[in-house]
Amino acid sequence: MNSHWLLYLFFAAGLVGIGLYALLTMRNLIKLFIGIEVIGKGVSLALLATGFAKGNILLAQSLVITFIVVEVCLVATALALIVNINRHTKSLDVRKLTQLKG
Amino acid sequence: MALDIALLVGLVLAAALAILAKDLIKAAVALAVSSLLLGIVFFRMSAPFAGVFEISVVAGLITVLFILTIALTKTDGEVQESRTALWIFPIFFIVFIAVDALVMKGLTAKIATLPAGPESGAFGDVLWKQRTFDLVGQLAVILSGVFAVLALFRKRDKDE
C-alpha cells in the first residue's frame, strides 16, 4: 500500500511542478489560470491518495468534493475578472497590467 | 498497477500539453482530458463520488467556462509567450522529476499522521453527518461566487 502512496504522491508533485512553472513563466492570463487549475488537480490527487493509503477514503472523498466546489467558484470569479481585464486593456497580456492608471 | 501508472503518466502529459499548447482552445481541451484521466484514477482508487464530481464538474463545466471566456476575449494580437520558457520546460521538468524521485520517499517517511480507525458506513453518512459544517461552508462559497460574478458585471450607474 505504501508504494502506491509514494507513486501517487510522486505524480501529484509532478502536477504541482508543472503548474508552478506555468505561473512563473507564462504571460497569457488564461494560461496562468490553467496553471492554477493544474496545481489544484495535483492537490486533489494527493488528498485522495493519502486517504486511499491510510484507509480513510470516505473522508478524503468528502474533502475532495468540497475542494471541487470551491474550485468552480474560483474559476467563475477569475474568468469574469479576466473578461473585465480584457475589456479594459484589449489584451490578455499580464505585462500590460503593470501600466494601469487611475 | 500498470494501468494506474499509464493513467498517471497520461494525466501529467495532458497537463504539460495544456501548459505548452499555443492555441488556447487546445489548451482547454487538454485540461479537460487531464481531468477526465484524473476522474478515472479516482474511480480506480474506489472513490466513485469524487470521480463523478471530477468528470462532470471539472471536465465538463469548467471546460465550458474556459471555452466561453476564450471566445469572449478574442483579440487581434496574440500574446507572445517568451521562447525561452518553452525551451527550458523539458530541462526543468526532467530536473524536477529527478529531485521529486529522490526526495519524496524521505519526505513521506517524515509526515506525521494522526491515528484514525478504519472507516465504516456509507459515504453519505460521512458527508452529511460528520462533515455537516463543511456543507454550510460550501453553500456560503457558492453564494459568494454568484455575488462576485454579479458584482463584476454590474451595469454602471447613469451619473457616473
PDB file of C-alpha atoms in Angstrom:
ATOM      1  CA  MET A   1       0.000   0.000   0.000  1.00  0.00           C
ATOM      2  CA  ASN A   2       2.829   2.360   0.856  1.00  0.00           C
ATOM      3  CA  SER A   3       4.434   2.039  -2.581  1.00  0.00           C
ATOM      4  CA  HIS A   4       1.080   3.008  -4.147  1.00  0.00           C
ATOM      5  CA  TRP A   5       1.000   6.096  -1.924  1.00  0.00           C
ATOM      6  CA  LEU A   6       4.520   7.058  -2.988  1.00  0.00           C
ATOM      7  CA  LEU A   7       3.619   6.621  -6.664  1.00  0.00           C
ATOM      8  CA  TYR A   8       0.517   8.828  -6.415  1.00  0.00           C
ATOM      9  CA  LEU A   9       2.347  11.490  -4.411  1.00  0.00           C
ATOM     10  CA  PHE A  10       5.181  11.437  -6.959  1.00  0.00           C
ATOM     11  CA  PHE A  11       2.795  12.225  -9.799  1.00  0.00           C
ATOM     12  CA  ALA A  12       0.895  14.780  -7.697  1.00  0.00           C
ATOM     13  CA  ALA A  13       4.173  16.614  -7.098  1.00  0.00           C
ATOM     14  CA  GLY A  14       4.811  16.468 -10.846  1.00  0.00           C
ATOM     15  CA  LEU A  15       1.457  18.166 -11.498  1.00  0.00           C
ATOM     16  CA  VAL A  16       2.194  20.871  -8.915  1.00  0.00           C
ATOM     17  CA  GLY A  17       5.605  21.415 -10.532  1.00  0.00           C
ATOM     18  CA  ILE A  18       4.061  21.872 -13.996  1.00  0.00           C
ATOM     19  CA  GLY A  19       1.546  24.375 -12.604  1.00  0.00           C
ATOM     20  CA  LEU A  20       4.236  26.347 -10.768  1.00  0.00           C
ATOM     21  CA  TYR A  21       6.305  26.506 -13.959  1.00  0.00           C
ATOM     22  CA  ALA A  22       3.310  27.926 -15.827  1.00  0.00           C
ATOM     23  CA  LEU A  23       2.705  30.512 -13.106  1.00  0.00           C
ATOM     24  CA  LEU A  24       6.333  31.598 -13.190  1.00  0.00           C
ATOM     25  CA  THR A  25       6.877  31.836 -16.940  1.00  0.00           C
ATOM     26  CA  MET A  26       3.641  32.348 -18.885  1.00  0.00           C
ATOM     27  CA  ARG A  27       2.275  35.758 -19.924  1.00  0.00           C
ATOM     28  CA  ASN A  28      -1.208  34.921 -21.122  1.00  0.00           C
ATOM     29  CA  LEU A  29      -3.772  35.363 -18.331  1.00  0.00           C
ATOM     30  CA  ILE A  30      -5.754  32.284 -19.377  1.00  0.00           C
ATOM     31  CA  LYS A  31      -2.562  30.201 -19.444  1.00  0.00           C
ATOM     32  CA  LEU A  32      -1.750  31.398 -15.921  1.00  0.00           C
ATOM     33  CA  PHE A  33      -5.165  30.307 -14.791  1.00  0.00           C
ATOM     34  CA  ILE A  34      -4.735  26.900 -16.444  1.00  0.00           C
ATOM     35  CA  GLY A  35      -1.571  26.626 -14.344  1.00  0.00           C
ATOM     36  CA  ILE A  36      -3.602  27.234 -11.182  1.00  0.00           C
ATOM     37  CA  GLU A  37      -6.056  24.529 -12.283  1.00  0.00           C
ATOM     38  CA  VAL A  38      -3.209  22.045 -12.803  1.00  0.00           C
ATOM     39  CA  ILE A  39      -1.923  22.776  -9.281  1.00  0.00           C
ATOM     40  CA  GLY A  40      -5.451  22.118  -7.989  1.00  0.00           C
ATOM     41  CA  LYS A  41      -5.517  18.754  -9.742  1.00  0.00           C
ATOM     42  CA  GLY A  42      -2.250  17.791  -8.103  1.00  0.00           C
ATOM     43  CA  VAL A  43      -3.549  18.779  -4.681  1.00  0.00           C
ATOM     44  CA  SER A  44      -6.766  16.793  -5.041  1.00  0.00           C
ATOM     45  CA  LEU A  45      -4.800  13.753  -6.258  1.00  0.00           C
ATOM     46  CA  ALA A  46      -2.543  13.998  -3.192  1.00  0.00           C
ATOM     47  CA  LEU A  47      -5.551  14.344  -0.845  1.00  0.00           C
ATOM     48  CA  LEU A  48      -7.358  11.327  -2.243  1.00  0.00           C
ATOM     49  CA  ALA A  49      -4.206   9.188  -2.499  1.00  0.00           C
ATOM     50  CA  THR A  50      -3.431   9.838   1.161  1.00  0.00           C
ATOM     51  CA  GLY A  51      -6.966   8.871   2.127  1.00  0.00           C
ATOM     52  CA  PHE A  52      -6.661   5.736   0.000  1.00  0.00           C
ATOM     53  CA  ALA A  53      -3.355   4.706   1.544  1.00  0.00           C
ATOM     54  CA  LYS A  54      -4.403   5.382   5.148  1.00  0.00           C
ATOM     55  CA  GLY A  55      -7.829   3.743   4.864  1.00  0.00           C
ATOM     56  CA  ASN A  56      -9.846   6.950   5.189  1.00  0.00           C
ATOM     57  CA  ILE A  57     -11.162   7.126   1.643  1.00  0.00           C
ATOM     58  CA  LEU A  58     -14.655   8.391   2.608  1.00  0.00           C
ATOM     59  CA  LEU A  59     -13.337  11.422   4.483  1.00  0.00           C
ATOM     60  CA  ALA A  60     -10.859  12.131   1.679  1.00  0.00           C
ATOM     61  CA  GLN A  61     -13.693  11.972  -0.857  1.00  0.00           C
ATOM     62  CA  SER A  62     -15.791  14.494   1.034  1.00  0.00           C
ATOM     63  CA  LEU A  63     -12.779  16.813   1.281  1.00  0.00           C
ATOM     64  CA  VAL A  64     -12.115  16.485  -2.461  1.00  0.00           C
ATOM     65  CA  ILE A  65     -15.757  17.286  -3.238  1.00  0.00           C
ATOM     66  CA  THR A  66     -15.560  20.389  -1.039  1.00  0.00           C
ATOM     67  CA  PHE A  67     -12.393  21.363  -2.894  1.00  0.00           C
ATOM     68  CA  ILE A  68     -14.082  20.910  -6.286  1.00  0.00           C
ATOM     69  CA  VAL A  69     -16.986  23.165  -5.267  1.00  0.00           C
ATOM     70  CA  VAL A  70     -14.576  25.865  -4.125  1.00  0.00           C
ATOM     71  CA  GLU A  71     -12.627  25.436  -7.367  1.00  0.00           C
ATOM     72  CA  VAL A  72     -15.731  26.018  -9.506  1.00  0.00           C
ATOM     73  CA  CYS A  73     -16.493  29.276  -7.688  1.00  0.00           C
ATOM     74  CA  LEU A  74     -12.858  30.343  -8.063  1.00  0.00           C
ATOM     75  CA  VAL A  75     -12.968  29.596 -11.798  1.00  0.00           C
ATOM     76  CA  ALA A  76     -16.199  31.544 -12.345  1.00  0.00           C
ATOM     77  CA  THR A  77     -14.930  34.611 -10.474  1.00  0.00           C
ATOM     78  CA  ALA A  78     -11.465  34.590 -12.008  1.00  0.00           C
ATOM     79  CA  LEU A  79     -12.728  34.134 -15.560  1.00  0.00           C
ATOM     80  CA  ALA A  80     -15.152  37.031 -15.042  1.00  0.00           C
ATOM     81  CA  LEU A  81     -12.188  39.108 -13.867  1.00  0.00           C
ATOM     82  CA  ILE A  82     -10.211  38.080 -16.953  1.00  0.00           C
ATOM     83  CA  VAL A  83     -13.083  39.145 -19.249  1.00  0.00           C
ATOM     84  CA  ASN A  84     -13.195  42.529 -17.492  1.00  0.00           C
ATOM     85  CA  ILE A  85      -9.413  42.968 -17.720  1.00  0.00           C
ATOM     86  CA  ASN A  86      -9.600  42.130 -21.414  1.00  0.00           C
ATOM     87  CA  ARG A  87     -12.239  44.829 -21.910  1.00  0.00           C
ATOM     88  CA  HIS A  88     -10.012  47.401 -20.217  1.00  0.00           C
ATOM     89  CA  THR A  89      -6.644  46.606 -21.760  1.00  0.00           C
ATOM     90  CA  LYS A  90      -7.795  44.997 -25.060  1.00  0.00           C
ATOM     91  CA  SER A  91      -5.253  42.271 -24.435  1.00  0.00           C
ATOM     92  CA  LEU A  92      -4.647  39.171 -22.360  1.00  0.00           C
ATOM     93  CA  ASP A  93      -1.026  40.035 -21.646  1.00  0.00           C
ATOM     94  CA  VAL A  94      -0.261  40.094 -17.946  1.00  0.00           C
ATOM     95  CA  ARG A  95       2.560  42.644 -18.500  1.00  0.00           C
ATOM     96  CA  LYS A  96       0.002  45.236 -19.627  1.00  0.00           C
ATOM     97  CA  LEU A  97      -1.492  45.137 -16.138  1.00  0.00           C
ATOM     98  CA  THR A  98       1.531  46.982 -14.756  1.00  0.00           C
ATOM     99  CA  GLN A  99       0.597  50.035 -16.846  1.00  0.00           C
ATOM    100  CA  LEU A 100      -2.827  50.507 -15.287  1.00  0.00           C
ATOM    101  CA  LYS A 101      -3.576  54.092 -14.338  1.00  0.00           C
ATOM    102  CA  GLY A 102      -6.345  55.562 -12.220  1.00  0.00           C
TER     103      GLY A 102
ATOM    104  CA  MET B   1      -0.757  -1.268 -11.288  1.00  0.00           C
ATOM    105  CA  ALA B   2       0.466  -0.903 -14.880  1.00  0.00           C
ATOM    106  CA  LEU B   3      -2.852   0.675 -15.864  1.00  0.00           C
ATOM    107  CA  ASP B   4      -2.595   3.065 -12.928  1.00  0.00           C
ATOM    108  CA  ILE B   5       0.883   4.149 -14.000  1.00  0.00           C
ATOM    109  CA  ALA B   6      -0.279   4.598 -17.598  1.00  0.00           C
ATOM    110  CA  LEU B   7      -3.215   6.750 -16.436  1.00  0.00           C
ATOM    111  CA  LEU B   8      -0.977   8.892 -14.222  1.00  0.00           C
ATOM    112  CA  VAL B   9       1.609   9.364 -16.983  1.00  0.00           C
ATOM    113  CA  GLY B  10      -1.190  10.351 -19.375  1.00  0.00           C
ATOM    114  CA  LEU B  11      -2.502  12.783 -16.747  1.00  0.00           C
ATOM    115  CA  VAL B  12       0.870  14.509 -16.384  1.00  0.00           C
ATOM    116  CA  LEU B  13       1.407  14.598 -20.168  1.00  0.00           C
ATOM    117  CA  ALA B  14      -2.048  16.129 -20.747  1.00  0.00           C
ATOM    118  CA  ALA B  15      -1.330  18.750 -18.070  1.00  0.00           C
ATOM    119  CA  ALA B  16       2.009  19.571 -19.733  1.00  0.00           C
ATOM    120  CA  LEU B  17       0.235  19.868 -23.098  1.00  0.00           C
ATOM    121  CA  ALA B  18      -2.313  22.218 -21.526  1.00  0.00           C
ATOM    122  CA  ILE B  19       0.548  24.453 -20.425  1.00  0.00           C
ATOM    123  CA  LEU B  20       2.558  24.296 -23.638  1.00  0.00           C
ATOM    124  CA  ALA B  21      -0.132  24.400 -26.368  1.00  0.00           C
ATOM    125  CA  LYS B  22      -0.129  27.686 -28.275  1.00  0.00           C
ATOM    126  CA  ASP B  23      -3.802  27.553 -29.188  1.00  0.00           C
ATOM    127  CA  LEU B  24      -5.900  28.349 -26.124  1.00  0.00           C
ATOM    128  CA  ILE B  25      -8.773  26.085 -27.216  1.00  0.00           C
ATOM    129  CA  LYS B  26      -6.354  23.172 -27.492  1.00  0.00           C
ATOM    130  CA  ALA B  27      -5.025  24.019 -24.034  1.00  0.00           C
ATOM    131  CA  ALA B  28      -8.552  23.985 -22.585  1.00  0.00           C
ATOM    132  CA  VAL B  29      -9.324  20.631 -24.225  1.00  0.00           C
ATOM    133  CA  ALA B  30      -6.044  19.179 -22.919  1.00  0.00           C
ATOM    134  CA  LEU B  31      -7.026  20.364 -19.433  1.00  0.00           C
ATOM    135  CA  ALA B  32     -10.377  18.579 -19.839  1.00  0.00           C
ATOM    136  CA  VAL B  33      -8.604  15.375 -20.928  1.00  0.00           C
ATOM    137  CA  SER B  34      -6.331  15.561 -17.888  1.00  0.00           C
ATOM    138  CA  SER B  35      -9.280  15.914 -15.519  1.00  0.00           C
ATOM    139  CA  LEU B  36     -11.032  13.023 -17.284  1.00  0.00           C
ATOM    140  CA  LEU B  37      -7.968  10.849 -16.625  1.00  0.00           C
ATOM    141  CA  LEU B  38      -7.860  12.092 -13.021  1.00  0.00           C
ATOM    142  CA  GLY B  39     -11.519  11.070 -12.642  1.00  0.00           C
ATOM    143  CA  ILE B  40     -10.690   7.570 -13.892  1.00  0.00           C
ATOM    144  CA  VAL B  41      -7.814   7.393 -11.386  1.00  0.00           C
ATOM    145  CA  PHE B  42     -10.306   8.361  -8.651  1.00  0.00           C
ATOM    146  CA  PHE B  43     -12.637   5.563  -9.762  1.00  0.00           C
ATOM    147  CA  ARG B  44      -9.765   3.086  -9.583  1.00  0.00           C
ATOM    148  CA  MET B  45      -8.974   4.298  -6.052  1.00  0.00           C
ATOM    149  CA  SER B  46     -12.533   3.203  -5.159  1.00  0.00           C
ATOM    150  CA  ALA B  47     -13.697   6.799  -4.775  1.00  0.00           C
ATOM    151  CA  PRO B  48     -16.665   6.895  -7.166  1.00  0.00           C
ATOM    152  CA  PHE B  49     -18.267  10.086  -5.807  1.00  0.00           C
ATOM    153  CA  ALA B  50     -15.128  12.157  -6.180  1.00  0.00           C
ATOM    154  CA  GLY B  51     -14.654  10.657  -9.652  1.00  0.00           C
ATOM    155  CA  VAL B  52     -18.165  11.606 -10.726  1.00  0.00           C
ATOM    156  CA  PHE B  53     -17.677  15.166  -9.454  1.00  0.00           C
ATOM    157  CA  GLU B  54     -14.291  15.459 -11.135  1.00  0.00           C
ATOM    158  CA  ILE B  55     -15.571  14.256 -14.515  1.00  0.00           C
ATOM    159  CA  SER B  56     -18.914  16.062 -14.561  1.00  0.00           C
ATOM    160  CA  VAL B  57     -17.961  19.349 -12.930  1.00  0.00           C
ATOM    161  CA  VAL B  58     -14.273  19.860 -13.651  1.00  0.00           C
ATOM    162  CA  ALA B  59     -14.052  18.180 -17.058  1.00  0.00           C
ATOM    163  CA  GLY B  60     -17.489  19.415 -18.145  1.00  0.00           C
ATOM    164  CA  LEU B  61     -18.483  22.700 -16.555  1.00  0.00           C
ATOM    165  CA  ILE B  62     -15.052  24.281 -16.128  1.00  0.00           C
ATOM    166  CA  THR B  63     -14.090  23.461 -19.724  1.00  0.00           C
ATOM    167  CA  VAL B  64     -17.276  25.121 -20.943  1.00  0.00           C
ATOM    168  CA  LEU B  65     -16.450  28.216 -18.853  1.00  0.00           C
ATOM    169  CA  PHE B  66     -12.898  28.286 -20.219  1.00  0.00           C
ATOM    170  CA  ILE B  67     -14.015  27.995 -23.847  1.00  0.00           C
ATOM    171  CA  LEU B  68     -16.670  30.678 -23.262  1.00  0.00           C
ATOM    172  CA  THR B  69     -14.022  33.021 -21.866  1.00  0.00           C
ATOM    173  CA  ILE B  70     -11.647  32.308 -24.759  1.00  0.00           C
ATOM    174  CA  ALA B  71     -14.460  33.113 -27.194  1.00  0.00           C
ATOM    175  CA  LEU B  72     -15.331  36.336 -25.316  1.00  0.00           C
ATOM    176  CA  THR B  73     -11.744  37.579 -25.206  1.00  0.00           C
ATOM    177  CA  LYS B  74     -10.731  37.162 -28.846  1.00  0.00           C
ATOM    178  CA  THR B  75      -8.147  39.854 -29.537  1.00  0.00           C
ATOM    179  CA  ASP B  76      -6.228  40.753 -32.674  1.00  0.00           C
ATOM    180  CA  GLY B  77      -2.715  40.448 -31.297  1.00  0.00           C
ATOM    181  CA  GLU B  78      -1.891  37.121 -29.735  1.00  0.00           C
ATOM    182  CA  VAL B  79       0.135  37.257 -26.540  1.00  0.00           C
ATOM    183  CA  GLN B  80       3.756  36.475 -27.280  1.00  0.00           C
ATOM    184  CA  GLU B  81       4.995  33.864 -24.848  1.00  0.00           C
ATOM    185  CA  SER B  82       8.720  34.001 -24.280  1.00  0.00           C
ATOM    186  CA  ARG B  83      10.523  31.371 -26.324  1.00  0.00           C
ATOM    187  CA  THR B  84      12.999  30.510 -23.621  1.00  0.00           C
ATOM    188  CA  ALA B  85      10.105  29.452 -21.370  1.00  0.00           C
ATOM    189  CA  LEU B  86       9.049  26.776 -23.865  1.00  0.00           C
ATOM    190  CA  TRP B  87      12.649  25.774 -24.460  1.00  0.00           C
ATOM    191  CA  ILE B  88      13.576  25.437 -20.790  1.00  0.00           C
ATOM    192  CA  PHE B  89      10.448  23.437 -19.869  1.00  0.00           C
ATOM    193  CA  PRO B  90      11.797  19.919 -20.721  1.00  0.00           C
ATOM    194  CA  ILE B  91      15.016  20.585 -18.776  1.00  0.00           C
ATOM    195  CA  PHE B  92      13.092  21.995 -15.811  1.00  0.00           C
ATOM    196  CA  PHE B  93      10.688  19.072 -15.891  1.00  0.00           C
ATOM    197  CA  ILE B  94      13.385  16.384 -16.005  1.00  0.00           C
ATOM    198  CA  VAL B  95      15.306  18.031 -13.144  1.00  0.00           C
ATOM    199  CA  PHE B  96      12.098  18.427 -11.142  1.00  0.00           C
ATOM    200  CA  ILE B  97      11.109  14.777 -11.644  1.00  0.00           C
ATOM    201  CA  ALA B  98      14.594  13.613 -10.637  1.00  0.00           C
ATOM    202  CA  VAL B  99      14.533  15.707  -7.450  1.00  0.00           C
ATOM    203  CA  ASP B 100      10.971  14.505  -6.809  1.00  0.00           C
ATOM    204  CA  ALA B 101      12.028  10.850  -7.112  1.00  0.00           C
ATOM    205  CA  LEU B 102      14.976  11.370  -4.770  1.00  0.00           C
ATOM    206  CA  VAL B 103      13.229  13.433  -2.113  1.00  0.00           C
ATOM    207  CA  MET B 104       9.684  12.065  -1.991  1.00  0.00           C
ATOM    208  CA  LYS B 105      10.440   8.867  -0.110  1.00  0.00           C
ATOM    209  CA  GLY B 106      12.266  10.669   2.674  1.00  0.00           C
ATOM    210  CA  LEU B 107       9.508  13.275   2.905  1.00  0.00           C
ATOM    211  CA  THR B 108       6.670  10.769   3.190  1.00  0.00           C
ATOM    212  CA  ALA B 109       8.524   8.947   5.946  1.00  0.00           C
ATOM    213  CA  LYS B 110       8.638  12.178   7.958  1.00  0.00           C
ATOM    214  CA  ILE B 111       4.955  13.093   7.643  1.00  0.00           C
ATOM    215  CA  ALA B 112       3.282  12.631  10.983  1.00  0.00           C
ATOM    216  CA  THR B 113      -0.126  11.027  10.707  1.00  0.00           C
ATOM    217  CA  LEU B 114      -2.939  11.227  13.186  1.00  0.00           C
ATOM    218  CA  PRO B 115      -4.153   7.860  14.343  1.00  0.00           C
ATOM    219  CA  ALA B 116      -7.512   7.133  12.790  1.00  0.00           C
ATOM    220  CA  GLY B 117      -9.503   3.964  12.979  1.00  0.00           C
ATOM    221  CA  PRO B 118     -10.770   2.253   9.864  1.00  0.00           C
ATOM    222  CA  GLU B 119     -13.904   3.845   8.494  1.00  0.00           C
ATOM    223  CA  SER B 120     -17.215   2.123   8.330  1.00  0.00           C
ATOM    224  CA  GLY B 121     -20.596   3.066   6.951  1.00  0.00           C
ATOM    225  CA  ALA B 122     -21.576   4.727   3.726  1.00  0.00           C
ATOM    226  CA  PHE B 123     -20.169   7.794   2.031  1.00  0.00           C
ATOM    227  CA  GLY B 124     -23.411   9.656   2.672  1.00  0.00           C
ATOM    228  CA  ASP B 125     -23.035   9.201   6.426  1.00  0.00           C
ATOM    229  CA  VAL B 126     -19.573  10.742   6.391  1.00  0.00           C
ATOM    230  CA  LEU B 127     -20.603  13.636   4.159  1.00  0.00           C
ATOM    231  CA  TRP B 128     -23.908  14.511   5.821  1.00  0.00           C
ATOM    232  CA  LYS B 129     -23.274  13.623   9.457  1.00  0.00           C
ATOM    233  CA  GLN B 130     -19.556  14.078  10.105  1.00  0.00           C
ATOM    234  CA  ARG B 131     -18.867  16.966   7.740  1.00  0.00           C
ATOM    235  CA  THR B 132     -22.106  18.944   8.052  1.00  0.00           C
ATOM    236  CA  PHE B 133     -20.206  22.140   8.779  1.00  0.00           C
ATOM    237  CA  ASP B 134     -18.300  21.760   5.503  1.00  0.00           C
ATOM    238  CA  LEU B 135     -21.596  21.696   3.631  1.00  0.00           C
ATOM    239  CA  VAL B 136     -22.622  25.028   5.180  1.00  0.00           C
ATOM    240  CA  GLY B 137     -19.251  26.395   4.090  1.00  0.00           C
ATOM    241  CA  GLN B 138     -19.830  25.117   0.568  1.00  0.00           C
ATOM    242  CA  LEU B 139     -23.185  26.890   0.400  1.00  0.00           C
ATOM    243  CA  ALA B 140     -21.513  30.114   1.532  1.00  0.00           C
ATOM    244  CA  VAL B 141     -18.790  29.703  -1.085  1.00  0.00           C
ATOM    245  CA  ILE B 142     -21.301  29.154  -3.900  1.00  0.00           C
ATOM    246  CA  LEU B 143     -23.318  32.205  -2.811  1.00  0.00           C
ATOM    247  CA  SER B 144     -20.217  34.397  -2.592  1.00  0.00           C
ATOM    248  CA  GLY B 145     -19.136  33.218  -6.048  1.00  0.00           C
ATOM    249  CA  VAL B 146     -22.512  34.155  -7.505  1.00  0.00           C
ATOM    250  CA  PHE B 147     -22.389  37.594  -5.881  1.00  0.00           C
ATOM    251  CA  ALA B 148     -18.798  38.134  -7.042  1.00  0.00           C
ATOM    252  CA  VAL B 149     -19.722  37.426 -10.668  1.00  0.00           C
ATOM    253  CA  LEU B 150     -22.799  39.665 -10.349  1.00  0.00           C
ATOM    254  CA  ALA B 151     -20.674  42.465  -8.925  1.00  0.00           C
ATOM    255  CA  LEU B 152     -18.113  42.162 -11.700  1.00  0.00           C
ATOM    256  CA  PHE B 153     -20.711  42.505 -14.450  1.00  0.00           C
ATOM    257  CA  ARG B 154     -22.798  45.206 -12.788  1.00  0.00           C
ATOM    258  CA  LYS B 155     -24.008  47.938 -15.127  1.00  0.00           C
ATOM    259  CA  ARG B 156     -22.728  51.420 -14.408  1.00  0.00           C
ATOM    260  CA  ASP B 157     -24.989  53.980 -12.814  1.00  0.00           C
ATOM    261  CA  LYS B 158     -26.205  56.809 -15.009  1.00  0.00           C
ATOM    262  CA  ASP B 159     -24.472  59.600 -13.098  1.00  0.00           C
ATOM    263  CA  GLU B 160     -21.007  58.062 -13.494  1.00  0.00           C
TER     264      GLU B 160
END
